Amino acid sequence: DDMMETENESLRERVADLEKKVLQQGDEIVCLRSTLADVLRRLNQFDSRGGGDFNRASVPVRNGSGTSSRGKDFIGSASRLRQTAYQQHGGVTDAAFKDSLRKTASYAPSSLPQRRVVHYQSTGSLHSDSPSSTSVSPVPTSPSPTHTPPPPPPGGRVTPSPRTPQPTQQRPTSVVSGSGSLHKRWCSTGDFNNSGITSPTGSLIGSNSMAIASRLATKSLFNLYMRPQQHQQHLLKHGTRDATYNEEEGSVRFFLRGRPIVLHAPTAVAETYDMTKVATAPQTRLKLEWVYGYRGRDCRSNLYLLPTGEMVYFVAAAVVLYNVEEQSQRHYLGHTDDVKCLTVHPNKLLVATGQAAGHDRREGRPHVRVWNSVSLHTLAVIGIGEFERSICCLSFSKADGGVLLCAIDEAPDHNISIWDWQRGEHGQKITETKCSADTVVAAEFHPMDRQSIVTCGKSHISFWTLDAGGTLYKRMGIFENRDKAKYVTCLAFTQSGDVVSGDSNGSIMVWGRATNTISKCLRGLHEGSVFSVCVMKEGSLITGGGKDGRLVQLDASLNPTGQETQVPEHLGPVRVVAEGRGSQLLVGTTRNCILIGSLDLGLSPVVIGHTDELWGLAVHPNLPQFLTAGHDRLVMLWDSMSHTVVWTKDVAEPVQSAAFSLDGSVLIIGCTSGHWLVMDAETREVYSMHTDGAEPMQVVKFSPDGTLLALGSRDNNIYVYQVSEEARKCCINQFYLYYLQGHSSFVTHLDWSADSQYIQSNSGDYELLYWNAGLCRQVPQSSQLRDVEWASNSCTLTFNTLGIWPEGADGTDVNQCDRSHDGDLMATADDFGKVKLYSYPVIQPRSLCHTYGGHSSHVTNVSFLHDDSRLISTGGRDTSVMQWALS
């Protein structure tokens, strides 16, 4: 034992010595890097003052005609895909090279803090004259190791075989302007959430900031043990609060997440541009005309028929009143976030709706709104500040004419509260108590007993009594020896006052009035859960199955009558059943569809919606139609005049983007897997499938002349295809691929110039880059394209969209924008569920606009129809599509 202890001690000493040596070497590396950074900083200062014209050709320049290890173009031909390499410096004399450098703009290195994060890591410039990670596009390469080109079509061409990209060259420190001016320009080489040399305002942060920056830039294990910098949060600048205008350059500079954005004004605007002016909102306004979709996937008891002949239901933050016979909709838009529950007053005139917690801490708090279904006037706003989470269940008392309102909060204890909702504008809470630690799915006042309330949910059914003093007493339902279901899923009341419940075992149970015991049980009525029980006026019951999709009729004694019908499988299982006019039934499904019909005549859909996150939106170039596509793998073509679905298709993959060809005959569908499909817009036939990378295709667009197709991918690349004449006639497998590489983050938006010569694109780290589409190379001097006319303006970071960014924007708040075809308006979609309408161009910071609610999740896309008569917006998680009329 002593020998082993001695040997262990010796080993520990050796390890300690090695650690000490490693630490010493690490400190020496830090000191060397700090010294090198200081030398480069002084050299940069000397260079920017014009102090010396030494051999600048030794510094790789990415903005001008400097050396480039990746300067290659890739140009396709009709017979074969040819490769042509361009050397930016090869064969050019030193004198000509220096002269080209003098004509290039001057830049100082970024003084903002740097960090290494996936989405915000950048090796290139922002919206200044300096390019991104490569100044020209390399030979087409495989964007990822998983890139697998599709099998070659018969007689067609395929994407060139992958080639390994060359290493990215480093950025120069500075280049002297040919004009000799000493004014500062801005560029960026990194990200800005961690501490660095200076703050965005130019003040030095700490005496050892250079060493910290050096250590952060080193792939060393020592970085793992560095303490996080406490001052990094107030280094970040957001939005246009601190925007400045450089009159000499004609450029605006502001920050997004601490990152400098430089946008060049068009020549006609630059001379008279004044940032202090306030742009007014347009005279044109939006009015919500139609809401497509329904929320049945996770909400219950949310479909009723009103005496006006309108169905009332909700989707997103909008409550829809839809008259099927008259094909008209009205909308209650008082809520600020997801509506989660709905109940109708016994007088059939008033409606109460409850919402979830929203984005805004003050206005988005969960609450209940009671409103008039005829005038849409709000009568009471109840429970602001009282509820912890969303309200999942609501019920008016029935025996006393609806004086009381019961609400269930989705807090951990699922609190139940009783309100005298008519007392004041905000009602008065009578009592509140813990309901259940488990999920509660339904709560109903007894129709004949004012003091009785029944709730049910996971593994329980509870019978509550409200005494005269306002105290709630609970009795749990007794299942005795019968099989206890995992969930009691729904409630209803017979004409005699008994409680009928359905459960997850497919059984129906009857609980005697004023008791908590089972008087009758009908087992195995459905395969899977019973999601809804509806008691008809004549006393019969209709039950809806959540798995088998069957509607089964029972008589008043709970005996099957033999009448039943089946909901089509593609429309989803039954979520809720409600009584319609006469013998009609209203059926909501878990796939966000609403059907109308009867057991005798069957059911037909009147509302169809998406069931998962929705991103793809494309408007038809000639007809009043638009297409939506989402992560539910569904592609739907809608008619904006009849408000109906023209066709729908399951493409078997989640969809991220879509685009029509110029004549509207061909559709391009971009998927989340890197695949993209070519479809016939009328027959839905898939002509071909292509693969570029393994990341989502964020945006797809045809050029204005129809000869090129650009696809922006989440793998940071833009793929440009040449469309042959045959391709425009549906044979779209004879494309030639151009590979544009230069963004340091995923591509988010792109636009074509009106002459189809150039592309502008945005990325996830707030870059604005320009490309020559014919040569397939990046245009490094962005100021050269300041006067280009663009066929569209969907890029959110351009000079003409400067004003859409609020003062506190962090770069991800605005998801999409679209310019009207007449060039007078711009609409935006943001993360706060708002659609905004501006006058175009939006070049003034803090431009005024009209703001519209209705969506509850982030609004993912907006687009004007071909004649600018309407605007279409799509929601993300709320899966809704909204159609706005311009007036």
GROMACS .gro file of C-alpha atoms in nm, residues 339-726:
model
  388
  339VAL     CA    1  -5.818   3.181  -2.811
  340LYS     CA    2  -5.836   2.848  -2.626
  341CYS     CA    3  -6.202   2.806  -2.524
  342LEU     CA    4  -6.550   2.929  -2.603
  343THR     CA    5  -6.899   2.908  -2.453
  344VAL     CA    6  -7.237   3.052  -2.544
  345HIS     CA    7  -7.471   3.222  -2.298
  346PRO     CA    8  -7.813   3.060  -2.239
  347ASN     CA    9  -7.975   3.351  -2.426
  348LYS     CA   10  -7.775   3.245  -2.738
  349LEU     CA   11  -7.676   3.609  -2.790
  350LEU     CA   12  -7.367   3.650  -2.574
  351VAL     CA   13  -7.038   3.463  -2.615
  352ALA     CA   14  -6.747   3.423  -2.374
  353THR     CA   15  -6.399   3.340  -2.501
  354GLY     CA   16  -6.077   3.280  -2.309
  355GLN     CA   17  -5.723   3.332  -2.431
  356ALA     CA   18  -5.371   3.218  -2.352
  357ALA     CA   19  -5.085   3.431  -2.223
  358GLY     CA   20  -4.954   3.645  -2.507
  359HIS     CA   21  -4.640   3.820  -2.623
  360ASP     CA   22  -4.709   4.150  -2.450
  361ARG     CA   23  -4.674   4.132  -2.072
  362ARG     CA   24  -4.940   4.396  -2.022
  363GLU     CA   25  -5.192   4.340  -2.303
  364GLY     CA   26  -5.121   3.972  -2.361
  365ARG     CA   27  -5.215   3.847  -2.016
  366PRO     CA   28  -5.466   3.558  -2.007
  367HIS     CA   29  -5.824   3.672  -1.960
  368VAL     CA   30  -6.187   3.612  -2.058
  369ARG     CA   31  -6.390   3.840  -2.283
  370VAL     CA   32  -6.770   3.845  -2.290
  371TRP     CA   33  -6.911   4.000  -2.606
  372ASN     CA   34  -7.229   4.045  -2.809
  373SER     CA   35  -7.245   3.815  -3.111
  374VAL     CA   36  -7.463   4.058  -3.309
  375SER     CA   37  -7.284   4.389  -3.253
  376LEU     CA   38  -6.942   4.231  -3.170
  377HIS     CA   39  -6.926   4.479  -2.882
  378THR     CA   40  -6.723   4.374  -2.578
  379LEU     CA   41  -6.927   4.373  -2.257
  380ALA     CA   42  -6.670   4.261  -2.001
  381VAL     CA   43  -6.300   4.179  -1.978
  382ILE     CA   44  -6.252   3.942  -1.688
  383GLY     CA   45  -5.953   3.819  -1.496
  384ILE     CA   46  -5.661   4.029  -1.623
  385GLY     CA   47  -5.389   3.965  -1.369
  386GLU     CA   48  -5.590   3.686  -1.204
  387PHE     CA   49  -5.509   3.393  -1.433
  388GLU     CA   50  -5.166   3.236  -1.443
  389ARG     CA   51  -5.180   3.058  -1.778
  390SER     CA   52  -5.435   3.010  -2.054
  391ILE     CA   53  -5.802   2.952  -1.983
  392CYS     CA   54  -5.891   2.603  -2.104
  393CYS     CA   55  -6.261   2.572  -2.005
  394LEU     CA   56  -6.552   2.814  -1.975
  395SER     CA   57  -6.919   2.770  -1.887
  396PHE     CA   58  -7.211   3.005  -1.816
  397SER     CA   59  -7.455   2.903  -1.545
  398LYS     CA   60  -7.782   2.789  -1.702
  399ALA     CA   61  -8.039   2.751  -1.426
  400ASP     CA   62  -8.028   3.121  -1.331
  401GLY     CA   63  -8.004   3.267  -1.682
  402GLY     CA   64  -7.630   3.295  -1.708
  403VAL     CA   65  -7.545   3.514  -1.410
  404LEU     CA   66  -7.228   3.322  -1.323
  405LEU     CA   67  -6.928   3.220  -1.528
  406CYS     CA   68  -6.696   2.929  -1.447
  407ALA     CA   69  -6.335   2.932  -1.571
  408ILE     CA   70  -6.052   2.679  -1.546
  409ASP     CA   71  -5.693   2.808  -1.549
  410GLU     CA   72  -5.422   2.584  -1.696
  411ALA     CA   73  -5.196   2.654  -1.399
  412PRO     CA   74  -5.026   2.352  -1.235
  413ASP     CA   75  -5.321   2.316  -0.996
  414HIS     CA   76  -5.580   2.389  -1.268
  415ASN     CA   77  -5.760   2.645  -1.052
  416ILE     CA   78  -6.137   2.671  -1.087
  417SER     CA   79  -6.290   3.017  -1.036
  418ILE     CA   80  -6.650   3.142  -1.032
  419TRP     CA   81  -6.726   3.497  -1.150
  420ASP     CA   82  -7.020   3.733  -1.133
  421TRP     CA   83  -6.928   3.858  -1.478
  422GLN     CA   84  -7.190   4.138  -1.497
  423ARG     CA   85  -7.060   4.327  -1.195
  424GLY     CA   86  -6.854   4.609  -1.342
  425GLU     CA   87  -6.644   4.607  -1.655
  426HIS     CA   88  -6.410   4.343  -1.516
  427GLY     CA   89  -6.656   4.127  -1.323
  428GLN     CA   90  -6.615   4.011  -0.966
  429LYS     CA   91  -6.459   3.686  -0.859
  430ILE     CA   92  -6.677   3.496  -0.613
  431THR     CA   93  -6.444   3.212  -0.529
  432GLU     CA   94  -6.140   3.022  -0.651
  433THR     CA   95  -5.987   2.692  -0.548
  434LYS     CA   96  -5.759   2.416  -0.674
  435CYS     CA   97  -5.939   2.190  -0.919
  436SER     CA   98  -5.696   1.908  -0.998
  437ALA     CA   99  -5.325   1.847  -1.033
  438ASP     CA  100  -5.408   1.651  -1.348
  439THR     CA  101  -5.528   1.787  -1.680
  440VAL     CA  102  -5.884   1.924  -1.691
  441VAL     CA  103  -6.057   1.905  -2.030
  442ALA     CA  104  -6.417   2.008  -1.957
  443ALA     CA  105  -6.621   2.209  -1.704
  444GLU     CA  106  -6.999   2.259  -1.722
  445PHE     CA  107  -7.268   2.413  -1.504
  446HIS     CA  108  -7.562   2.180  -1.447
  447PRO     CA  109  -7.859   2.296  -1.660
  448MET     CA  110  -8.110   2.249  -1.376
  449ASP     CA  111  -7.910   2.318  -1.062
  450ARG     CA  112  -7.746   2.657  -1.020
  451GLN     CA  113  -7.510   2.534  -0.750
  452SER     CA  114  -7.376   2.229  -0.937
  453ILE     CA  115  -7.068   2.216  -1.162
  454VAL     CA  116  -6.908   1.908  -1.317
  455THR     CA  117  -6.545   1.890  -1.429
  456CYS     CA  118  -6.349   1.603  -1.583
  457GLY     CA  119  -6.008   1.521  -1.719
  458LYS     CA  120  -5.721   1.287  -1.664
  459SER     CA  121  -5.825   0.998  -1.435
  460HIS     CA  122  -6.110   1.189  -1.272
  461ILE     CA  123  -6.458   1.333  -1.285
  462SER     CA  124  -6.553   1.581  -1.010
  463PHE     CA  125  -6.891   1.706  -0.888
  464TRP     CA  126  -6.878   2.053  -0.733
  465THR     CA  127  -7.130   2.234  -0.513
  466LEU     CA  128  -7.129   2.613  -0.470
  467ASP     CA  129  -7.289   2.706  -0.137
  468ALA     CA  130  -7.460   3.031  -0.048
  469GLY     CA  131  -7.141   3.168   0.108
  470GLY     CA  132  -6.947   3.128  -0.216
  471THR     CA  133  -6.747   2.818  -0.116
  472LEU     CA  134  -6.688   2.526  -0.352
  473TYR     CA  135  -6.709   2.168  -0.229
  474LYS     CA  136  -6.589   1.875  -0.438
  475ARG     CA  137  -6.693   1.511  -0.458
  476MET     CA  138  -6.491   1.275  -0.674
  477GLY     CA  139  -6.673   1.038  -0.906
  478ILE     CA  140  -6.662   0.676  -0.789
  479PHE     CA  141  -6.581   0.423  -1.056
  480GLU     CA  142  -6.626   0.125  -0.820
  481ASN     CA  143  -6.498  -0.199  -0.972
  482ARG     CA  144  -6.537  -0.096  -1.330
  483ASP     CA  145  -6.234  -0.033  -1.548
  484LYS     CA  146  -6.118   0.320  -1.478
  485ALA     CA  147  -6.023   0.503  -1.797
  486LYS     CA  148  -5.709   0.708  -1.827
  487TYR     CA  149  -5.913   1.011  -1.934
  488VAL     CA  150  -6.272   1.120  -1.892
  489THR     CA  151  -6.286   1.312  -2.217
  490CYS     CA  152  -6.626   1.484  -2.246
  491LEU     CA  153  -6.949   1.577  -2.065
  492ALA     CA  154  -7.315   1.627  -2.149
  493PHE     CA  155  -7.648   1.643  -1.964
  494THR     CA  156  -7.962   1.446  -2.046
  495GLN     CA  157  -8.306   1.602  -2.039
  496SER     CA  158  -8.365   1.440  -1.700
  497GLY     CA  159  -8.054   1.599  -1.548
  498ASP     CA  160  -7.822   1.298  -1.551
  499VAL     CA  161  -7.457   1.348  -1.642
  500VAL     CA  162  -7.323   1.160  -1.946
  501SER     CA  163  -6.947   1.119  -1.980
  502GLY     CA  164  -6.727   0.967  -2.247
  503ASP     CA  165  -6.383   0.827  -2.179
  504SER     CA  166  -6.062   0.715  -2.347
  505ASN     CA  167  -6.175   0.350  -2.342
  506GLY     CA  168  -6.456   0.424  -2.586
  507SER     CA  169  -6.723   0.389  -2.317
  508ILE     CA  170  -7.026   0.602  -2.223
  509MET     CA  171  -7.126   0.631  -1.856
  510VAL     CA  172  -7.431   0.784  -1.694
  511TRP     CA  173  -7.402   0.948  -1.351
  512GLY     CA  174  -7.731   0.988  -1.165
  513ARG     CA  175  -7.847   1.340  -1.091
  514ALA     CA  176  -7.708   1.474  -0.761
  515THR     CA  177  -7.491   1.164  -0.718
  516ASN     CA  178  -7.128   1.076  -0.783
  517THR     CA  179  -7.191   0.713  -0.878
  518ILE     CA  180  -7.246   0.540  -1.210
  519SER     CA  181  -7.602   0.432  -1.290
  520LYS     CA  182  -7.543   0.295  -1.638
  521CYS     CA  183  -7.245   0.210  -1.858
  522LEU     CA  184  -7.212   0.132  -2.227
  523ARG     CA  185  -6.870  -0.016  -2.294
  524GLY     CA  186  -6.671  -0.026  -2.618
  525LEU     CA  187  -6.905   0.196  -2.814
  526HIS     CA  188  -6.608   0.339  -3.005
  527GLU     CA  189  -6.261   0.219  -3.090
  528GLY     CA  190  -6.043   0.460  -2.897
  529SER     CA  191  -6.164   0.771  -2.716
  530VAL     CA  192  -6.509   0.925  -2.719
  531PHE     CA  193  -6.423   1.290  -2.783
  532SER     CA  194  -6.772   1.438  -2.787
  533VAL     CA  195  -7.129   1.369  -2.672
  534CYS     CA  196  -7.412   1.585  -2.807
  535VAL     CA  197  -7.766   1.567  -2.665
  536MET     CA  198  -8.023   1.649  -2.935
  537LYS     CA  199  -8.349   1.833  -2.878
  538GLU     CA  200  -8.561   1.518  -2.906
  539GLY     CA  201  -8.348   1.347  -2.641
  540SER     CA  202  -8.123   1.126  -2.852
  541LEU     CA  203  -7.745   1.132  -2.816
  542ILE     CA  204  -7.476   1.155  -3.083
  543THR     CA  205  -7.130   1.034  -2.987
  544GLY     CA  206  -6.813   1.105  -3.184
  545GLY     CA  207  -6.511   0.877  -3.193
  546GLY     CA  208  -6.163   1.020  -3.175
  547LYS     CA  209  -5.995   0.726  -3.346
  548ASP     CA  210  -6.253   0.549  -3.556
  549GLY     CA  211  -6.409   0.874  -3.684
  550ARG     CA  212  -6.763   0.738  -3.640
  551LEU     CA  213  -7.075   0.924  -3.536
  552VAL     CA  214  -7.313   0.693  -3.351
  553GLN     CA  215  -7.670   0.769  -3.250
  554LEU     CA  216  -7.816   0.649  -2.916
  555ASP     CA  217  -8.173   0.684  -2.801
  556ALA     CA  218  -8.267   0.846  -2.469
  557SER     CA  219  -8.209   0.514  -2.291
  558LEU     CA  220  -7.854   0.487  -2.433
  559ASN     CA  221  -7.941   0.209  -2.672
  560PRO     CA  222  -7.781   0.226  -3.019
  561THR     CA  223  -8.039   0.304  -3.288
  562GLY     CA  224  -7.825   0.161  -3.566
  563GLN     CA  225  -7.781   0.496  -3.737
  564GLU     CA  226  -7.426   0.613  -3.780
  565THR     CA  227  -7.192   0.774  -4.032
  566GLN     CA  228  -6.821   0.796  -4.093
  567VAL     CA  229  -6.603   1.107  -4.124
  568PRO     CA  230  -6.364   1.072  -4.422
  569GLU     CA  231  -6.024   0.963  -4.297
  570HIS     CA  232  -5.830   1.246  -4.461
  571LEU     CA  233  -6.041   1.502  -4.273
  572GLY     CA  234  -5.945   1.359  -3.934
  573PRO     CA  235  -6.112   1.205  -3.628
  574VAL     CA  236  -6.407   1.371  -3.457
  575ARG     CA  237  -6.323   1.644  -3.206
  576VAL     CA  238  -6.661   1.803  -3.133
  577VAL     CA  239  -7.023   1.744  -3.234
  578ALA     CA  240  -7.282   2.023  -3.211
  579GLU     CA  241  -7.646   2.049  -3.308
  580GLY     CA  242  -7.723   2.245  -3.624
  581ARG     CA  243  -8.045   2.348  -3.792
  582GLY     CA  244  -8.314   2.081  -3.787
  583SER     CA  245  -8.147   1.743  -3.804
  584GLN     CA  246  -7.815   1.886  -3.918
  585LEU     CA  247  -7.493   1.822  -3.728
  586LEU     CA  248  -7.184   2.039  -3.702
  587VAL     CA  249  -6.868   1.833  -3.668
  588GLY     CA  250  -6.521   1.965  -3.593
  589THR     CA  251  -6.223   1.736  -3.647
  590THR     CA  252  -5.874   1.706  -3.505
  591ARG     CA  253  -5.732   1.798  -3.848
  592ASN     CA  254  -5.883   2.144  -3.824
  593CYS     CA  255  -6.182   2.083  -4.051
  594ILE     CA  256  -6.553   2.156  -3.999
  595LEU     CA  257  -6.821   1.943  -4.164
  596ILE     CA  258  -7.197   1.985  -4.195
  597GLY     CA  259  -7.447   1.708  -4.262
  598SER     CA  260  -7.658   1.439  -4.105
  599LEU     CA  261  -7.643   1.071  -4.026
  600ASP     CA  262  -7.871   0.998  -4.320
  601LEU     CA  263  -7.713   1.212  -4.589
  602GLY     CA  264  -7.351   1.209  -4.476
  603LEU     CA  265  -7.112   1.494  -4.407
  604SER     CA  266  -6.941   1.748  -4.633
  605PRO     CA  267  -6.655   1.983  -4.538
  606VAL     CA  268  -6.720   2.356  -4.521
  607VAL     CA  269  -6.395   2.461  -4.349
  608ILE     CA  270  -6.054   2.309  -4.426
  609GLY     CA  271  -5.730   2.414  -4.264
  610HIS     CA  272  -5.367   2.329  -4.217
  611THR     CA  273  -5.262   2.131  -3.912
  612ASP     CA  274  -4.897   2.230  -3.861
  613GLU     CA  275  -4.667   2.528  -3.892
  614LEU     CA  276  -4.733   2.724  -4.207
  615TRP     CA  277  -4.459   2.900  -4.410
  616GLY     CA  278  -4.515   2.854  -4.781
  617LEU     CA  279  -4.723   3.116  -4.964
  618ALA     CA  280  -4.740   3.190  -5.337
  619VAL     CA  281  -4.990   3.403  -5.529
  620HIS     CA  282  -5.103   3.318  -5.880
  621PRO     CA  283  -4.963   3.564  -6.138
  622ASN     CA  284  -5.290   3.605  -6.330
  623LEU     CA  285  -5.582   3.467  -6.127
  624PRO     CA  286  -5.730   3.560  -5.785
  625GLN     CA  287  -5.582   3.245  -5.638
  626PHE     CA  288  -5.305   3.168  -5.394
  627LEU     CA  289  -5.125   2.862  -5.267
  628THR     CA  290  -5.029   2.771  -4.910
  629ALA     CA  291  -4.799   2.492  -4.792
  630GLY     CA  292  -4.683   2.389  -4.448
  631HIS     CA  293  -4.507   2.139  -4.230
  632ASP     CA  294  -4.819   1.922  -4.237
  633ARG     CA  295  -4.706   1.818  -4.589
  634LEU     CA  296  -5.020   1.967  -4.743
  635VAL     CA  297  -5.020   2.198  -5.043
  636MET     CA  298  -5.349   2.383  -5.095
  637LEU     CA  299  -5.466   2.607  -5.378
  638TRP     CA  300  -5.731   2.858  -5.268
  639ASP     CA  301  -5.972   3.078  -5.459
  640SER     CA  302  -5.993   3.420  -5.295
  641MET     CA  303  -6.331   3.505  -5.448
  642SER     CA  304  -6.528   3.194  -5.350
  643HIS     CA  305  -6.315   3.136  -5.035
  644THR     CA  306  -6.287   2.768  -5.116
  645VAL     CA  307  -6.013   2.514  -5.174
  646VAL     CA  308  -5.953   2.447  -5.545
  647TRP     CA  309  -5.738   2.143  -5.471
  648THR     CA  310  -5.516   1.996  -5.203
  649LYS     CA  311  -5.226   1.754  -5.226
  650ASP     CA  312  -5.013   1.566  -4.975
  651VAL     CA  313  -4.652   1.582  -5.098
  652ALA     CA  314  -4.523   1.347  -4.823
  653GLU     CA  315  -4.266   1.600  -4.698
  654PRO     CA  316  -4.290   1.914  -4.485
  655VAL     CA  317  -4.292   2.220  -4.710
  656GLN     CA  318  -4.111   2.548  -4.644
  657SER     CA  319  -4.161   2.758  -4.960
  658ALA     CA  320  -4.345   2.774  -5.291
  659ALA     CA  321  -4.353   2.976  -5.613
  660PHE     CA  322  -4.555   3.000  -5.936
  661SER     CA  323  -4.396   3.024  -6.279
  662LEU     CA  324  -4.464   3.341  -6.481
  663ASP     CA  325  -4.768   3.193  -6.658
  664GLY     CA  326  -4.895   3.014  -6.348
  665SER     CA  327  -4.880   2.671  -6.504
  666VAL     CA  328  -4.589   2.534  -6.300
  667LEU     CA  329  -4.533   2.521  -5.927
  668ILE     CA  330  -4.203   2.492  -5.742
  669ILE     CA  331  -4.239   2.342  -5.394
  670GLY     CA  332  -3.939   2.374  -5.160
  671CYS     CA  333  -3.925   2.116  -4.880
  672THR     CA  334  -3.751   2.113  -4.544
  673SER     CA  335  -3.528   1.821  -4.644
  674GLY     CA  336  -3.347   1.998  -4.928
  675HIS     CA  337  -3.575   1.845  -5.190
  676TRP     CA  338  -3.778   2.059  -5.425
  677LEU     CA  339  -4.058   1.951  -5.652
  678VAL     CA  340  -4.182   2.067  -5.990
  679MET     CA  341  -4.560   2.034  -6.017
  680ASP     CA  342  -4.835   2.110  -6.263
  681ALA     CA  343  -5.051   2.382  -6.109
  682GLU     CA  344  -5.373   2.237  -6.252
  683THR     CA  345  -5.336   1.860  -6.246
  684ARG     CA  346  -5.110   1.844  -5.938
  685GLU     CA  347  -4.883   1.605  -6.126
  686VAL     CA  348  -4.526   1.602  -5.996
  687TYR     CA  349  -4.295   1.634  -6.296
  688SER     CA  350  -3.964   1.593  -6.118
  689MET     CA  351  -3.787   1.605  -5.783
  690HIS     CA  352  -3.449   1.765  -5.724
  691THR     CA  353  -3.213   1.770  -5.427
  692ASP     CA  354  -2.976   2.048  -5.324
  693GLY     CA  355  -2.830   1.998  -4.980
  694ALA     CA  356  -3.007   1.857  -4.678
  695GLU     CA  357  -3.147   2.181  -4.532
  696PRO     CA  358  -3.485   2.353  -4.587
  697MET     CA  359  -3.538   2.553  -4.903
  698GLN     CA  360  -3.623   2.887  -4.745
  699VAL     CA  361  -3.724   3.079  -5.056
  700VAL     CA  362  -3.780   3.003  -5.427
  701LYS     CA  363  -3.832   3.260  -5.706
  702PHE     CA  364  -3.840   3.272  -6.083
  703SER     CA  365  -3.661   3.560  -6.257
  704PRO     CA  366  -3.888   3.822  -6.422
  705ASP     CA  367  -3.805   3.691  -6.771
  706GLY     CA  368  -3.870   3.331  -6.664
  707THR     CA  369  -3.531   3.198  -6.775
  708LEU     CA  370  -3.379   3.146  -6.430
  709LEU     CA  371  -3.492   2.998  -6.100
  710ALA     CA  372  -3.325   3.084  -5.769
  711LEU     CA  373  -3.358   2.877  -5.453
  712GLY     CA  374  -3.224   3.005  -5.122
  713SER     CA  375  -3.136   2.730  -4.877
  714ARG     CA  376  -3.077   2.705  -4.507
  715ASP     CA  377  -2.734   2.562  -4.590
  716ASN     CA  378  -2.622   2.924  -4.664
  717ASN     CA  379  -2.622   2.877  -5.042
  718ILE     CA  380  -2.829   3.001  -5.334
  719TYR     CA  381  -2.891   2.760  -5.620
  720VAL     CA  382  -2.966   2.918  -5.958
  721TYR     CA  383  -3.111   2.708  -6.238
  722GLN     CA  384  -3.135   2.797  -6.604
  723VAL     CA  385  -3.481   2.712  -6.732
  724SER     CA  386  -3.497   2.583  -7.087
  725GLU     CA  387  -3.787   2.649  -7.321
  726GLU     CA  388  -3.897   2.290  -7.277
   0.00000   0.00000   0.00000
